[in-house]
Short mmCIF file of C-alpha atoms in Angstrom, two decimals:
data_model
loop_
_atom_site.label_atom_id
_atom_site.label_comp_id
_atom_site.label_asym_id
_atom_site.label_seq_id
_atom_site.Cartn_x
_atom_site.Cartn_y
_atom_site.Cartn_z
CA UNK K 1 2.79 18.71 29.15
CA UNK K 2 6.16 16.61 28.41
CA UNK K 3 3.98 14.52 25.57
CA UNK K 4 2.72 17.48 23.67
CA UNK K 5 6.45 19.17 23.84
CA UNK K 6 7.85 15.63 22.62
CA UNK K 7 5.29 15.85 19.88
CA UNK K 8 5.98 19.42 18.52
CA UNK K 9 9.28 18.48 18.88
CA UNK K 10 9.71 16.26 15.96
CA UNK K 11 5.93 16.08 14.34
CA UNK K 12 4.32 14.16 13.42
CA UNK K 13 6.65 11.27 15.22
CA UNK K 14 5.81 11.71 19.03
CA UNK K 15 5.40 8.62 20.98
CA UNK K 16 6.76 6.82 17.83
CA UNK K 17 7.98 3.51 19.28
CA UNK K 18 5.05 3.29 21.55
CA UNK K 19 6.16 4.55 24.45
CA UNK K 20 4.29 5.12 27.74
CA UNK K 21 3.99 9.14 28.29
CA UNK K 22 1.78 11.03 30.76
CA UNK K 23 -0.82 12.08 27.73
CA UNK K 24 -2.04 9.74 24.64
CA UNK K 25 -4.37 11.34 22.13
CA UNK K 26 -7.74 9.47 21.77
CA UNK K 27 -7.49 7.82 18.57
CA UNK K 28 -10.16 9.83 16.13
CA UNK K 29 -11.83 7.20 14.51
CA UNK K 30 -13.93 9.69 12.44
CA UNK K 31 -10.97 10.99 10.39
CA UNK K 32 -9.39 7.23 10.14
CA UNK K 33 -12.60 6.08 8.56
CA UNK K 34 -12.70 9.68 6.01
CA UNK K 35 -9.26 8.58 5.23
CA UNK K 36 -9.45 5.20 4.51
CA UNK K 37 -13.30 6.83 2.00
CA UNK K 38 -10.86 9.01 0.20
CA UNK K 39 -8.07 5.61 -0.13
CA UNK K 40 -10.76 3.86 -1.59
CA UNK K 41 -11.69 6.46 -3.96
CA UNK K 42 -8.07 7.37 -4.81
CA UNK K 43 -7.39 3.56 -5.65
CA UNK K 44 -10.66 3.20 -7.19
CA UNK K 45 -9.69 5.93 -9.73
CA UNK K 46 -5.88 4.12 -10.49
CA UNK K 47 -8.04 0.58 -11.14
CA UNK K 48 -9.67 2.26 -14.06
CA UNK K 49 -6.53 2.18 -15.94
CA UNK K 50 -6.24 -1.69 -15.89
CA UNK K 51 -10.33 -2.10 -16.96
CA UNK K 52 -10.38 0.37 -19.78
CA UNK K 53 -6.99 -1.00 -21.09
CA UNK K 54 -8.93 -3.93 -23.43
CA UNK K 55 -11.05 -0.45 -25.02
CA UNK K 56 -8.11 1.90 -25.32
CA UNK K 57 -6.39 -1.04 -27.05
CA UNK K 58 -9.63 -1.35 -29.33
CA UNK K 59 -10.58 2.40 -30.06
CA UNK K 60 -6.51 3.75 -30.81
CA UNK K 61 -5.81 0.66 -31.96
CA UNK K 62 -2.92 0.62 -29.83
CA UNK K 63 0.44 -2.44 -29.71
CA UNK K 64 0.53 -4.52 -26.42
CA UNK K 65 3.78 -2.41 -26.12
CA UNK K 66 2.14 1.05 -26.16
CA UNK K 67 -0.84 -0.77 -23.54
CA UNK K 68 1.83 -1.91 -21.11
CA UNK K 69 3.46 1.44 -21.28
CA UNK K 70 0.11 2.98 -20.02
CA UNK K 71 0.43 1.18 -16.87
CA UNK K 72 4.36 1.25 -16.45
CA UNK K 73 3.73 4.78 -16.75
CA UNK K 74 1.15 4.87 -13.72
CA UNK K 75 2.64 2.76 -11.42
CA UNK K 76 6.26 3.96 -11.56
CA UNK K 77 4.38 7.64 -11.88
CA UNK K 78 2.52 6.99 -9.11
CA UNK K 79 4.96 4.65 -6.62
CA UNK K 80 8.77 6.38 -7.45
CA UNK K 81 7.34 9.92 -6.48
CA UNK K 82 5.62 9.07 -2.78
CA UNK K 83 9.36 8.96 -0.96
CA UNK K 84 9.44 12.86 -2.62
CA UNK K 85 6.51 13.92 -1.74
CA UNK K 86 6.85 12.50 1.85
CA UNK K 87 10.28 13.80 2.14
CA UNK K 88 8.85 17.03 1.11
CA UNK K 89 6.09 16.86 3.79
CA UNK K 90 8.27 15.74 6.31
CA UNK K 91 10.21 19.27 6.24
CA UNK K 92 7.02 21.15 5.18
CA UNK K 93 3.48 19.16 6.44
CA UNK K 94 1.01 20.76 4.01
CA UNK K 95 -2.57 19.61 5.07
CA UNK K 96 -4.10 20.81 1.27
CA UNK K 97 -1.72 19.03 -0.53
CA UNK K 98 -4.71 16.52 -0.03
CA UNK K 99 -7.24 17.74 -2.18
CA UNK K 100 -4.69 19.45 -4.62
CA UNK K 101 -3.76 16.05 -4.94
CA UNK K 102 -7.30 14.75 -6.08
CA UNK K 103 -7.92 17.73 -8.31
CA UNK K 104 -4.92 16.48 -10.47
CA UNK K 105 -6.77 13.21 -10.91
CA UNK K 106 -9.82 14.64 -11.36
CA UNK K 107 -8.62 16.77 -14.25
CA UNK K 108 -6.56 13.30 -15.81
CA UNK K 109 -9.89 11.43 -15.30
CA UNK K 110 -11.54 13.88 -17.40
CA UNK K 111 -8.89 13.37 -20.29
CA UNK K 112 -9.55 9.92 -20.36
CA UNK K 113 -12.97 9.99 -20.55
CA UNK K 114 -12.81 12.75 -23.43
CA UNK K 115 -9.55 12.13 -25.04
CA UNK K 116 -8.98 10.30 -28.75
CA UNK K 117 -5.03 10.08 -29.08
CA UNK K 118 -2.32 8.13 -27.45
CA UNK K 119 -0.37 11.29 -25.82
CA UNK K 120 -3.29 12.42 -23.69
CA UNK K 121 -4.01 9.06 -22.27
CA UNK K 122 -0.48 8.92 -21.17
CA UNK K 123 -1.23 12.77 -19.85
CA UNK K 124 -3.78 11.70 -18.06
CA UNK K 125 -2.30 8.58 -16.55
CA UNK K 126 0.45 11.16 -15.19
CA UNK K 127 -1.81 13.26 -13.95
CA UNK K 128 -3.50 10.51 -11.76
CA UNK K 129 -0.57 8.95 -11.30
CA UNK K 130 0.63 12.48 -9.40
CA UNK K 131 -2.17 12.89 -7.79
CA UNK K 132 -1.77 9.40 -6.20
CA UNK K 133 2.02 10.46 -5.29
CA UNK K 134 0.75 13.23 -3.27
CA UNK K 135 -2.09 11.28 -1.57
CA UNK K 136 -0.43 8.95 -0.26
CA UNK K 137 2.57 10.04 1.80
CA UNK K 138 0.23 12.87 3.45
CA UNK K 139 -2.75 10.48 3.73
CA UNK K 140 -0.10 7.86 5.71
CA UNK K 141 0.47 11.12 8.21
CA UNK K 142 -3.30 11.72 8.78
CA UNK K 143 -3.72 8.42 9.80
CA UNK K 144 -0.36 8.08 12.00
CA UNK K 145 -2.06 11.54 13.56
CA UNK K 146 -4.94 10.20 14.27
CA UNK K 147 -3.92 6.69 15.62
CA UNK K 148 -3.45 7.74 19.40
CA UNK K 149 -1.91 4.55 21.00
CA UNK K 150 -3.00 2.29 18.46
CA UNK K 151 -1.07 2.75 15.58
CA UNK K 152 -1.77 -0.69 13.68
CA UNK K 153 -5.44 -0.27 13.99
CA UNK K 154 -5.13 2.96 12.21
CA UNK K 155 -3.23 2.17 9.39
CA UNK K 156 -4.98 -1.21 8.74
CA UNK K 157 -8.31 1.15 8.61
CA UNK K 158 -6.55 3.18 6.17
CA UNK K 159 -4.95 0.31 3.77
CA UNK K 160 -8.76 -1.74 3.66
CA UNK K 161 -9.70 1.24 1.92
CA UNK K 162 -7.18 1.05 -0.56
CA UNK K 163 -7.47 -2.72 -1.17
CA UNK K 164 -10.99 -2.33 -1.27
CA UNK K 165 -10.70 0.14 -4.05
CA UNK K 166 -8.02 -1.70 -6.18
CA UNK K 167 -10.34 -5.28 -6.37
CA UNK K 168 -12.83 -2.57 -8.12
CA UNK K 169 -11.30 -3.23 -11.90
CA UNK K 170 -13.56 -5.95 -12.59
CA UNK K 171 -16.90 -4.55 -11.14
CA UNK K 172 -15.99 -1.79 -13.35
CA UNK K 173 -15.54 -3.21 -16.44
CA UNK K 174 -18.26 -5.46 -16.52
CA UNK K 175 -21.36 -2.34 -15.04
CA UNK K 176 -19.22 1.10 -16.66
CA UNK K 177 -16.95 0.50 -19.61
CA UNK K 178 -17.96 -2.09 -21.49
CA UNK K 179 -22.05 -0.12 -21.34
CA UNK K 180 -20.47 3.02 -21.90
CA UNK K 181 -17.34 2.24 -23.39
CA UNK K 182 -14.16 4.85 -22.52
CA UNK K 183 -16.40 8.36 -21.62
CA UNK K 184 -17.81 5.81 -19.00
CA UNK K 185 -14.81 7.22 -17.34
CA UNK K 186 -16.68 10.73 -16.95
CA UNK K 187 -18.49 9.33 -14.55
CA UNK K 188 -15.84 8.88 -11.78
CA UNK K 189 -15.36 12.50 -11.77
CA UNK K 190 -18.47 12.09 -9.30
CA UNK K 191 -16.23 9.98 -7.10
CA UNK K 192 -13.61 12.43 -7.22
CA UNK K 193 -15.48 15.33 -6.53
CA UNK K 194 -16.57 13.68 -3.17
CA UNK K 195 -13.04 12.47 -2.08
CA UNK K 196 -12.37 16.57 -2.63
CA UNK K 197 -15.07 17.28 -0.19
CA UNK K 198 -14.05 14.59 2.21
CA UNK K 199 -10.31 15.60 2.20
CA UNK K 200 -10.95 19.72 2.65
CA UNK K 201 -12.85 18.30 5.80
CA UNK K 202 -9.55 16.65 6.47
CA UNK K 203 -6.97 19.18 5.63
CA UNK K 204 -8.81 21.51 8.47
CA UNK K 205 -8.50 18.68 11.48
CA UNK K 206 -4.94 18.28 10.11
CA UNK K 207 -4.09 22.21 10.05
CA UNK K 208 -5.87 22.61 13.42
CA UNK K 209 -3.72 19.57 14.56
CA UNK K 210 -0.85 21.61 13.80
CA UNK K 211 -1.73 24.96 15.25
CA UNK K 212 -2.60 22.91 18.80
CA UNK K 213 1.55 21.85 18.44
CA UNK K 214 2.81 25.40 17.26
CA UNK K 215 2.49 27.02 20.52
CA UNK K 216 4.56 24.05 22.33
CA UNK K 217 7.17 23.43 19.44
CA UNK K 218 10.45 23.64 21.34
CA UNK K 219 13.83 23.14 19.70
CA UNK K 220 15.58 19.93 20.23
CA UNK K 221 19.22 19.88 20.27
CA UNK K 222 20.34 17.18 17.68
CA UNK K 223 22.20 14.47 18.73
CA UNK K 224 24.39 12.01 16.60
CA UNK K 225 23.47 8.73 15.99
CA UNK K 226 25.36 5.88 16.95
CA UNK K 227 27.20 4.67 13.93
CA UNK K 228 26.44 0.98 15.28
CA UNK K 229 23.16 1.78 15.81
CA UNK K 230 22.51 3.99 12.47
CA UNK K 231 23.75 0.91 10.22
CA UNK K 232 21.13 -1.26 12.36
CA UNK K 233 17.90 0.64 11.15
CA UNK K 234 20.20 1.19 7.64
CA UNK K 235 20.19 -2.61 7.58
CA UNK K 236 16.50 -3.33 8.74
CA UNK K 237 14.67 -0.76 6.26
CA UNK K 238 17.21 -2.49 3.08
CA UNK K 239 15.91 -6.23 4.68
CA UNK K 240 12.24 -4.28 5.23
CA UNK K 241 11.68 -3.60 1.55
CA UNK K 242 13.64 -6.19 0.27
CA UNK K 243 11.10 -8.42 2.13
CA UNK K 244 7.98 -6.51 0.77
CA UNK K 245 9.41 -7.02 -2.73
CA UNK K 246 9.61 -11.37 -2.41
CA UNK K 247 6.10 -10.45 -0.86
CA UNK K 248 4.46 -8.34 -3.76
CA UNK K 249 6.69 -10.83 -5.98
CA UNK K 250 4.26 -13.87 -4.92
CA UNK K 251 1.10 -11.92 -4.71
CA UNK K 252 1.60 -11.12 -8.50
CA UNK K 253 2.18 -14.33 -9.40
CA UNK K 254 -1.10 -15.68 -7.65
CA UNK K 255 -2.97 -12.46 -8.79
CA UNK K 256 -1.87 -12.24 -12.23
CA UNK K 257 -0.64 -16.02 -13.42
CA UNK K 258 -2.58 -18.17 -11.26
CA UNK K 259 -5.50 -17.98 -13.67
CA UNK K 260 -3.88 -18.81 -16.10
CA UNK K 261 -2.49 -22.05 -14.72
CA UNK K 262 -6.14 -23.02 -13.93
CA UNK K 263 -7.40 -22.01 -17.30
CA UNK K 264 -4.57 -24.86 -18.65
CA UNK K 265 -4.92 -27.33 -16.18
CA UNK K 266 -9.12 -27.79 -15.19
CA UNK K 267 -9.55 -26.07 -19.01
CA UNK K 268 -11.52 -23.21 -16.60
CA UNK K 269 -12.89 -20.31 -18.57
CA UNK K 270 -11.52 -16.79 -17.28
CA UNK K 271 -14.39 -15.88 -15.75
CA UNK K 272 -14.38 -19.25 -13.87
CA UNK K 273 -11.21 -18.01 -12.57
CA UNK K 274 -12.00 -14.81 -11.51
CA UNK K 275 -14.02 -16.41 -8.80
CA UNK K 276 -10.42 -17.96 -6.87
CA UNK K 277 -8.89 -14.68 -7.48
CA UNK K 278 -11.80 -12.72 -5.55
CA UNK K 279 -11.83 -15.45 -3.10
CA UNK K 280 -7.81 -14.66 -2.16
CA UNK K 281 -8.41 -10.69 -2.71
CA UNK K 282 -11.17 -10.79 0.00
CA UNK K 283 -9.25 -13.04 2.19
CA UNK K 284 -6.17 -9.85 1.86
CA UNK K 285 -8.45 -7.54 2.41
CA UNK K 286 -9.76 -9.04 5.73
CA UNK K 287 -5.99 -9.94 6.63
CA UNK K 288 -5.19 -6.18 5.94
CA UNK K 289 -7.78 -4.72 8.59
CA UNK K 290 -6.94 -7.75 11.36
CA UNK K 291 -2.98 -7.57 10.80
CA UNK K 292 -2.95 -3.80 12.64
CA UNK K 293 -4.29 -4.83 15.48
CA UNK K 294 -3.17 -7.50 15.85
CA UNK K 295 0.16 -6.06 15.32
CA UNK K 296 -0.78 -4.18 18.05
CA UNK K 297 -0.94 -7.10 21.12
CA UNK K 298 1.37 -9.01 19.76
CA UNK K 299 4.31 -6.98 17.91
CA UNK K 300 4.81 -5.82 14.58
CA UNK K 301 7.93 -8.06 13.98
CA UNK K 302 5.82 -10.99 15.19
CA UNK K 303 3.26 -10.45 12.55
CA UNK K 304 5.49 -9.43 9.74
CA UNK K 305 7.58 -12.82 10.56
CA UNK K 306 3.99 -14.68 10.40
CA UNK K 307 2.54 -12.69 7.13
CA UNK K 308 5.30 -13.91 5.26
CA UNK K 309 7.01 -16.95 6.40
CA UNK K 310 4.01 -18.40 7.78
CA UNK K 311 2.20 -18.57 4.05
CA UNK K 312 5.00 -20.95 2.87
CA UNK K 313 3.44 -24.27 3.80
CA UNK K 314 0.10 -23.59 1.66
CA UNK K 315 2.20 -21.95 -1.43
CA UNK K 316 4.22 -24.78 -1.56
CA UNK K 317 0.91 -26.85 -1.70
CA UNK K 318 -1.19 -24.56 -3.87
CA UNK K 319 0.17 -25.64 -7.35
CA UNK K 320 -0.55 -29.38 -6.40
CA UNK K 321 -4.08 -28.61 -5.01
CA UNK K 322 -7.10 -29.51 -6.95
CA UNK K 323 -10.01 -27.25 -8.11
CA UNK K 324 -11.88 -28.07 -4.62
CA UNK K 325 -8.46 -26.83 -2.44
CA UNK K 326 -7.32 -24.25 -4.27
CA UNK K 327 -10.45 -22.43 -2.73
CA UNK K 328 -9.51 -22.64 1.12
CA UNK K 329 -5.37 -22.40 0.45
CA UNK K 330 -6.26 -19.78 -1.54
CA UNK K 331 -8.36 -17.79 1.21
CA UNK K 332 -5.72 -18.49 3.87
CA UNK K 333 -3.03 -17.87 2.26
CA UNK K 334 -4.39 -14.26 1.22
CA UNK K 335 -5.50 -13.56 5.09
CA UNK K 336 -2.18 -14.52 5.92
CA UNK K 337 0.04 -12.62 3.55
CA UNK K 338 -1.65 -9.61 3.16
CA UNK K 339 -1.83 -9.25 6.94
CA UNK K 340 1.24 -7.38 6.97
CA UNK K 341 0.48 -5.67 4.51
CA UNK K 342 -0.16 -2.08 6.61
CA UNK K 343 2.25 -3.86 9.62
CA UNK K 344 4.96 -2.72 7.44
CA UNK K 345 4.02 0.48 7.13
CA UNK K 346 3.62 1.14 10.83
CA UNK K 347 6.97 -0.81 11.32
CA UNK K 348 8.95 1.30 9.13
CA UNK K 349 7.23 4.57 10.44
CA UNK K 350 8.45 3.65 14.11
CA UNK K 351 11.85 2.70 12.99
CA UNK K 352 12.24 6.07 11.82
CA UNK K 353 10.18 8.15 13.29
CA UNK K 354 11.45 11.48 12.65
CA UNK K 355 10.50 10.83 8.81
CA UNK K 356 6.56 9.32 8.49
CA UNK K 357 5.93 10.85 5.13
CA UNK K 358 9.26 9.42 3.50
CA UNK K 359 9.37 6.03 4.79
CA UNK K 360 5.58 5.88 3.78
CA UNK K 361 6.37 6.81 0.69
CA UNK K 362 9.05 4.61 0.53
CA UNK K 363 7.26 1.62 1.99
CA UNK K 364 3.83 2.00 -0.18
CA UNK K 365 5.31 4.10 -2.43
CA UNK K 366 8.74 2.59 -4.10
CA UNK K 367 8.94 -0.86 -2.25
CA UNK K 368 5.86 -1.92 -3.81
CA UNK K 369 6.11 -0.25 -7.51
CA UNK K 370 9.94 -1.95 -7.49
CA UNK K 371 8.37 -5.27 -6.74
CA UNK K 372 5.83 -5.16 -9.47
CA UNK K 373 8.55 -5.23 -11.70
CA UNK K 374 8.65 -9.24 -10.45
CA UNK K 375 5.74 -9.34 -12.08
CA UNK K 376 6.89 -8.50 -15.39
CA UNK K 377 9.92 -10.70 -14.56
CA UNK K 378 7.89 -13.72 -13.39
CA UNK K 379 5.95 -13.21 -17.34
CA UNK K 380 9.36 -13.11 -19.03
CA UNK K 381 10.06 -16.35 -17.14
CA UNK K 382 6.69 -18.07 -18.25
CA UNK K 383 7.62 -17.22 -21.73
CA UNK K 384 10.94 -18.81 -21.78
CA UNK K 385 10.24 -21.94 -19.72
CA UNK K 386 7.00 -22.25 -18.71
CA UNK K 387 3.75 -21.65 -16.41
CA UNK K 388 3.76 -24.72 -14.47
CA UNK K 389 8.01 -24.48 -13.75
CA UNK K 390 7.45 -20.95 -12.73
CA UNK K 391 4.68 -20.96 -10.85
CA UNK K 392 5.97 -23.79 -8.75
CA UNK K 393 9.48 -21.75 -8.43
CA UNK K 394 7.10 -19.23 -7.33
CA UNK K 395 6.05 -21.13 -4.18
CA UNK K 396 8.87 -21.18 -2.42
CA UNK K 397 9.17 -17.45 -2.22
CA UNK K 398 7.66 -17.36 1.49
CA UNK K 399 10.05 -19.01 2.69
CA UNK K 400 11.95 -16.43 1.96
CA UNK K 401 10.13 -14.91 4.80
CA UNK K 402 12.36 -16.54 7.68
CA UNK K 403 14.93 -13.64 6.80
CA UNK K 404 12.18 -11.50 8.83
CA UNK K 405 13.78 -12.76 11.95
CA UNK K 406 16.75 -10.59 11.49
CA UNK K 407 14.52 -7.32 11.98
CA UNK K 408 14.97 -5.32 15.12
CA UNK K 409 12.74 -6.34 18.24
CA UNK K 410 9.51 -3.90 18.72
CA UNK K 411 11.50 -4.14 22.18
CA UNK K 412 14.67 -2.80 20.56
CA UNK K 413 12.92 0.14 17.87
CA UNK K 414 11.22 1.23 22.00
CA UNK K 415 14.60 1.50 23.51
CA UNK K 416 16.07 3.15 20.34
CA UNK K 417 13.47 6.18 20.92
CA UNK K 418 13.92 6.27 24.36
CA UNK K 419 17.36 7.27 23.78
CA UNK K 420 16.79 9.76 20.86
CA UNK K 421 14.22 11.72 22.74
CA UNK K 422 16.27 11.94 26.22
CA UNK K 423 13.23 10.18 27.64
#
């Protein structure tokens, strides 16, 4: 009985650092995977905004200014409201906030599909942009819930979704919006209509997850932090995201610029370079799924330290490679990178454990819309100096990664619980 009072005590955050108790739920694979459907489907439904930009550009004949607002608008939409949401949450766990959540981008994939003028399209990128907000925090808890023991695991099944749905944009254009032009959009409303489905089934496990802790909850007397100790996790959560943003800094400038460099050094055609692009998105989305459980055996600091840092020797390489070894650097260096990718998450989630849905807001939410900004910085760079300088500036940013050693011991986070729950 002691683990199910430490869980009502502060859900959803028992057992947060991992440690031994006389009852672990059985991870419930079955909701992980219906999570990580519904992450697909919600990033899926963001990537249209990136393929349809080249038709909305056409049709309202629209400035690159007003196209780049369309996706400022979703990502900072969509990224600066998670830590809200989860903060919300936190204090009031709502399990229907789930499919509310996919309603609202239901109804702004509808406007895009139908809509002819400039101010709906930016409705409708709020709207999805919202609903994304919402999913996400609440989506982190279901799979933290469902983990059992093996935290990593769980959220690297939920972020491969996610991945997998974001590398969508140029399936999409190419079979649905250049055919069927913008109402192509109409027909991810089918999509959306079965991540609805999907996340009622959800929002009951969660709600009956929470009625099996209401008849343990038992007040917990609050006890101050120690001062040295509260400006320890202060310190690691600033180093945390300032280390995601160098991380989400690079990845932008291999996702987004690296073509380009290709295109004016082999004289490759852009659909040429899609094909090194895919290559490194398929490596991340392999190094997403492994880096959980991995994290898992080893430590999450270990493979934080290693997603970063370790990627430096091939970056530095990468803008000296040829056409022939840009393929294999390219692959590695995505498995490697993007292996901590859900580590992170986890990471931060066990650093604080009393607050899931904020710091996965925070962590997926405004850590990573923050550091996309590097990528319009990194394309203000270009433009005053140029590609090659910047790109090869670029390449030392894993290095960068070495500051990772400064992060609290999984040893240290375990202790750190062990003392806030009396255990």
């Amino acid at each position: 009985m002691q683990s199910r009072t430490q869980e009502a005590a502060a859900f959803p955050n028992a057992n947060a650092a991992g440690k031994p108790v006389m009852e672990v739920r059985p991870t419930a694979f079955r909701i992980l995977l219906a999570i990580s459907l519904v992450h697909l489907c919600n990033d899926t439904i963001q990537a249209i905004f990136p393929a349809i930009l080249p038709i909305l550009k056409e049709n309202m004949n629209l400035s690159y200014l007003q196209a780049g607002i369309i996706i400022f608008t979703l990502n900072m939409t969509s990224s600066v409201l998670q830590p809200v949401v989860g903060f919300y949450s936190d204090r009031r766990p709502s399990p229907y906030m789930l499919p509310i959540g996919m309603v609202l981008t239901t109804v702004g994939v509808l406007i895009i599909a139908l809509s002819g003028s400039y101010v709906l399209v930016l409705m409708a990128v709020l709207l999805v942009g919202l609903g994304s907000a919402v999913f996400h925090p609440e989506a982190s808890r279901v799979a933290y819930m469902a983990a059992g023991s093996r935290r990593g695991l769980a959220q690297s099944i939920f972020q491969v979704g996610g991945n997998a749905g974001s590398s969508l944009a140029p399936i999409m254009t190419a079979l649905i919006f250049y055919p069927f032009g913008q109402f192509g959009a109409i027909w991810f409303t089918l999509i959306t209509g079965l991540a609805i489905v999907v996340q009622l089934y959800i929002a009951r496990w969660y709600g009956a997850y929470l009625a099996t802790q209401a008849p343990q909850k038992k007040k917990v007397e609050a006890k101050k932090m120690d001062p040295a100790k509260k400006r320890r996790i202060t310190s690691a959560i600033c180093l945390l995201i300032f280390l995601i943003f160098v991380r989400t800094w690079y990845h932008s400038a291999i996702s987004i610029y690296y073509p380009f460099q290709l295109m004016d050094k082999f004289d490759f055609s852009l659909k040429h370079t899609q094909i090194y692009i895919f290559i490194y998105a398929a490596a991340g989305v392999l190094g997403t799924f492994l880096g959980g459980p991995i994290s898992d055996q080893i430590g999450r600091k270990n493979v934080l330290f290693l997603s970063i840092f370790g990627a430096a020797p091939l970056a530095l390489l990468l803008p000296y490679a040829d056409s022939l070894w840009a393929y294999p650097i390219l692959f590695i260096n995505g498995l490697i990178l993007l292996s901590g990718w859900s580590v992170a998450v986890v990471y931060a989630q066990e650093l604080i454990p009393g607050m899931i849905g904020t710091v996965s807001g925070l962590i997926t939410g405004l850590a990573f819309g923050i550091g996309a900004l590097g990528a319009v910085a990194i394309g203000g760079l270009i433009d005053l100096t140029s590609l090659n300088i910047v790109m090869t500036s670029a390449s030392f940013l894993p290095i960068i990664g070495l500051l990772a050693w400064f992060l609290p011991s999984d040893r240290e986070i375990k202790q750190w619980s062990t003392e806030d729950t009396g255990a």
